Coordinates of C-alpha atoms in Angstrom, one line a residue:
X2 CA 2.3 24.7 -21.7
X3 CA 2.5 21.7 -20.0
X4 CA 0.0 20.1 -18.2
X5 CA 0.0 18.8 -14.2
X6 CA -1.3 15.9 -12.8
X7 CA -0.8 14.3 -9.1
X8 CA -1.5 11.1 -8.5
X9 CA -2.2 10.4 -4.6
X10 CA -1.5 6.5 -3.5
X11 CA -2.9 5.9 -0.6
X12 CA -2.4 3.0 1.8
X13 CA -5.7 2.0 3.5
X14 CA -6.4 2.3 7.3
X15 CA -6.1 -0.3 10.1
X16 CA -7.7 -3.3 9.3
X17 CA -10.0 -5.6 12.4
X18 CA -7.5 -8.4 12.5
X19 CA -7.7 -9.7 15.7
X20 CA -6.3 -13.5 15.1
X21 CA -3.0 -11.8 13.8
X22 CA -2.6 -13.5 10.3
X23 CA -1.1 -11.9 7.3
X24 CA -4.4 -11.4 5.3
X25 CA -2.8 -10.9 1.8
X26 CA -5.8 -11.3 -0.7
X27 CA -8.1 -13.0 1.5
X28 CA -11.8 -11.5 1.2
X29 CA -13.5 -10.8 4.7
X30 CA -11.0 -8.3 6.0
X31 CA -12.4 -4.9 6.5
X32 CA -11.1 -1.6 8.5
X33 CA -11.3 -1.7 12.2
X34 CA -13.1 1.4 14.0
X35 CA -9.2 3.2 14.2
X36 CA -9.1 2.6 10.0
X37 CA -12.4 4.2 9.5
X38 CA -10.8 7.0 11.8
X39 CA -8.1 7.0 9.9
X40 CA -9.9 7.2 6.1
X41 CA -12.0 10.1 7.6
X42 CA -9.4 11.9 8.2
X43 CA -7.2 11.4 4.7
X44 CA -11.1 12.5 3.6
X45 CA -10.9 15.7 5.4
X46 CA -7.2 16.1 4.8
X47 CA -8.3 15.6 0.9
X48 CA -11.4 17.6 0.6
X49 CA -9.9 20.6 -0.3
X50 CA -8.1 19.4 -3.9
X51 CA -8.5 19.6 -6.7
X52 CA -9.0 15.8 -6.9
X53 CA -11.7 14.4 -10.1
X54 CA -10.8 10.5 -9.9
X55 CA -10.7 8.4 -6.9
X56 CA -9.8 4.5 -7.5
X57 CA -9.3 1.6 -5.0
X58 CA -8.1 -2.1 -5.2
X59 CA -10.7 -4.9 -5.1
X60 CA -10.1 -5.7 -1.1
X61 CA -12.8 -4.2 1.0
X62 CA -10.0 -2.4 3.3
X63 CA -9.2 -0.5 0.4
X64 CA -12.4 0.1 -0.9
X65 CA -13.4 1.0 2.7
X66 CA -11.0 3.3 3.0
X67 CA -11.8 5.2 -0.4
X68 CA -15.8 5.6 0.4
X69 CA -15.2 8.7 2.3
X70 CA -12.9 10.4 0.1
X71 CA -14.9 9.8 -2.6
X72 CA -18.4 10.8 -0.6
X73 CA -16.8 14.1 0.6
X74 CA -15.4 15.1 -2.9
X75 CA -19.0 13.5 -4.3
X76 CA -17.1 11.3 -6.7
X77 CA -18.0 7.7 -7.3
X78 CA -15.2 5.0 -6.2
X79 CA -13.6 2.5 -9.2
X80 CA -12.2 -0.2 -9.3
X81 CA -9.0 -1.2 -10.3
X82 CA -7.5 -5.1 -9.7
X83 CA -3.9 -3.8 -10.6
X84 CA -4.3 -2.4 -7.4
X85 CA -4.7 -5.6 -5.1
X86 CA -1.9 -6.6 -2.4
X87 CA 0.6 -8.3 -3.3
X88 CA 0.4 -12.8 -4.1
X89 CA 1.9 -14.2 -1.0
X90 CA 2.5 -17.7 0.0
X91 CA 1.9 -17.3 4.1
X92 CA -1.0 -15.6 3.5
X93 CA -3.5 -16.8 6.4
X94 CA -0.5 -17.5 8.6
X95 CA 0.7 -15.3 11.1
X96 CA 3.6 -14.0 10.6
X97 CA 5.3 -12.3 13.8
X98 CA 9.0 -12.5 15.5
X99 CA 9.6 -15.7 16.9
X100 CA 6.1 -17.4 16.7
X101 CA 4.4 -18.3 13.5
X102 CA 5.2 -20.1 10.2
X103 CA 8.7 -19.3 10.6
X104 CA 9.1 -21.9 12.8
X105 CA 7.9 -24.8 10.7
X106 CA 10.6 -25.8 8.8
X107 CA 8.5 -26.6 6.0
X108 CA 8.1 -23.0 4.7
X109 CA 12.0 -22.2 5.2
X110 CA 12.2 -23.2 1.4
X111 CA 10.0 -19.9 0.7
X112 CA 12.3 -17.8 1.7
X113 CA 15.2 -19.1 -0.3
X114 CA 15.9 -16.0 -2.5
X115 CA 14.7 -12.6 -1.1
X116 CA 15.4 -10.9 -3.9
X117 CA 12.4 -11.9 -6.4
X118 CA 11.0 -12.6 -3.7
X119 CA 10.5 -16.7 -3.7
X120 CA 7.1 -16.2 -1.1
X121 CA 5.2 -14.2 -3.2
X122 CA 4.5 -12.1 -6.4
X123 CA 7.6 -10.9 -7.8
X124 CA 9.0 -7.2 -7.4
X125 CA 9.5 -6.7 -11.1
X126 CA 6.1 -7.9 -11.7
X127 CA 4.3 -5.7 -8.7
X128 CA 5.9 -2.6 -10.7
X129 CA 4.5 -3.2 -13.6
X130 CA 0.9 -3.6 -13.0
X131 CA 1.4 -0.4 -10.3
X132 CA 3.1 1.4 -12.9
X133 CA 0.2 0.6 -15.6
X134 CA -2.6 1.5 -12.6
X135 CA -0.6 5.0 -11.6
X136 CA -0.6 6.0 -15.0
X137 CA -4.4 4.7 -15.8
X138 CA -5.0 7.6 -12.3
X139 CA -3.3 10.1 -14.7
X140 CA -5.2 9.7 -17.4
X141 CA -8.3 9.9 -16.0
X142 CA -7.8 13.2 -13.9
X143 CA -5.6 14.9 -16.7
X144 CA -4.9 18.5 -15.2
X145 CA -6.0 17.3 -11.7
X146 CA -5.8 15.0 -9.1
X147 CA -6.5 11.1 -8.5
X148 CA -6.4 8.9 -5.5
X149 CA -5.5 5.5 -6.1
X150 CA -6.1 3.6 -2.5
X151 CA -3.9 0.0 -2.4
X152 CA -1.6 -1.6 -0.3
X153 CA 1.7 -1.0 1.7
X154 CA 4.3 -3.3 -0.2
X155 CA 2.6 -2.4 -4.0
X156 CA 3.2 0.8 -3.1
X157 CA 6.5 0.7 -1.3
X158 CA 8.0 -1.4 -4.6
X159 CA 6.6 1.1 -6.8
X160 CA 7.6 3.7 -5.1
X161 CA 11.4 2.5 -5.2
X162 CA 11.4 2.1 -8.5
X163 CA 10.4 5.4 -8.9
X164 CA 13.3 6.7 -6.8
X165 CA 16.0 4.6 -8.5
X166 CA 16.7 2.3 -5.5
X167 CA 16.5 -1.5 -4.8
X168 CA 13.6 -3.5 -4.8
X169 CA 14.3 -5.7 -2.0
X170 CA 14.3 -4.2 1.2
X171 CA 13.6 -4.8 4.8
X172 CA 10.0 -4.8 5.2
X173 CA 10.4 -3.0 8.4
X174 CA 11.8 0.0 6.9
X175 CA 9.2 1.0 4.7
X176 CA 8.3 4.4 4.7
X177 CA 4.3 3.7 3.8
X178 CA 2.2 4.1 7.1
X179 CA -1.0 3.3 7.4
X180 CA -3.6 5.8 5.8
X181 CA -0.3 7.3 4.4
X182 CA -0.6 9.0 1.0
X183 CA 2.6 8.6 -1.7
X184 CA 2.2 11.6 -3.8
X185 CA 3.5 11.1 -7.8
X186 CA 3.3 14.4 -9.7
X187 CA 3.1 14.1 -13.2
X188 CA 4.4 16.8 -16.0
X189 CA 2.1 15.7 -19.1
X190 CA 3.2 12.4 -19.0
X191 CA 6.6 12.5 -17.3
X192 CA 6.9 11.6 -13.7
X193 CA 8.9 14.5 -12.6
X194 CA 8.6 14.3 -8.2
X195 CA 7.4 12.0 -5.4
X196 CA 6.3 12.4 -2.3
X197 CA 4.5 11.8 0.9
X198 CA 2.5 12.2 4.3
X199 CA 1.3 11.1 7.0
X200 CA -2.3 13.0 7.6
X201 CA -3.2 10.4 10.3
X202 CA 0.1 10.2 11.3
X203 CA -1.5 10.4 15.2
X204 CA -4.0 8.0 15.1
X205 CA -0.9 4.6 14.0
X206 CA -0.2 2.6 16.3
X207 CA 3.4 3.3 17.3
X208 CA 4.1 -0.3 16.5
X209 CA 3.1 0.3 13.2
X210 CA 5.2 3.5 12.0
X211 CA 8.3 3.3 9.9
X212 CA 11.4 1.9 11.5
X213 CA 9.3 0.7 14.7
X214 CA 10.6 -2.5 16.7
X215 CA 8.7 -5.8 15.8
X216 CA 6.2 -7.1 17.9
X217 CA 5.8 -10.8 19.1
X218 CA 2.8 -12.0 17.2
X219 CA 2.9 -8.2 15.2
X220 CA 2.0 -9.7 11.9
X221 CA 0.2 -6.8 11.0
X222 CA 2.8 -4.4 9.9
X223 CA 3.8 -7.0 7.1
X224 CA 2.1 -7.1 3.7
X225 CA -0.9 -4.9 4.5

């Protein structure tokens, strides 16, 4: 009989970012009053699984975001650095539409090829470590559940590799909200569905969901 195991990937909440910058991998960045709203209620959403392993990446948003899950389910959160954001060469910059380092001609040779992408970690290289932490998740809550709490464009690349589609996209069009959860369902060790939710779905910033219209000086909704 095979076995099932689901494997939830959480994006963490709303981070206090009140300069604007793209934070990336930069220490000192930790969830705003909203984000904490927003983990308590993935934690309430959650506490009702059958969920044995609950993992975070090394950034203190994540981690953050992971303590209540893990408190309400009385688990103990891990630590997993395949988890971190993705590398990114304007991190501590902002970032927005039509302010920022955009307009210093100096980075314009970043963004030469959007396809590896040439301002950051490469695609190929994101999936590969995501892959290896997903499947680290499974094997540590065989016949259960994990959550694995990361970041938005890790989890969007991994993600669409799962789904068969391209990895270079328009950041804009993610589908990986804040506090979201991207659901991987494993049969033994086959992936076999993906899915997701939005459990605090009313508590993002409208400027911040899916599809949304940029925001002058909006650097938040990128790399996150």
């Amino acid at each position: 009989m095979s076995e099932i195991t689901v494997v939830h990937l959480m994006r963490h909440g709303e981070v206090e970012n009140p300069s604007g910058v793209l934070y990336g991998r930069l220490p000192g960045y930790h969830l705003s009053d909203l984000g904490r709203k927003m983990a308590d209620r993935v934690a309430e959403h959650l506490s009702g699984r059958d969920i044995t392993y609950v993992v975070a990446s090394p950034l203190e948003r994540a981690q953050e975001t992971a303590a209540p899950i893990a408190s309400v389910l009385g688990l103990d959160v891990a630590r997993d650095e395949r988890l971190i954001e993705a590398d990114n060469a304007f991190q501590g910059k902002t970032f927005g539409v039509g302010d920022g380092a955009l307009r210093r001609p100096s980075n314009w040779k970043l963004l030469v090829n959007p396809f590896r992408p040439s301002w950051g970690e490469p695609y190929v290289d994101q999936v590969v470590r995501m892959t290896s932490a997903l499947e680290a998740a499974r094997d540590a809550a065989r016949g259960h559940e994990a959550v694995c709490v990361s970041h938005q464009l890790p989890i969007w690349t991994v993600r669409s590799y799962a789904e068969r589609r391209r990895l270079w996209h328009d950041p804009r069009k993610r589908q990986c909200t804040l506090a979201s959860l991207t659901t991987f369902t494993y049969e033994d060790d086959k992936l076999v569905s993906v899915g997701y939710s939005e459990p605090a779905r009313d508590l993002v910033p409208a400027h911040l969901l899916a599809g949304a219209k940029p925001v002058k000086g909006g650097s938040k909704g990128f790399g996150a």
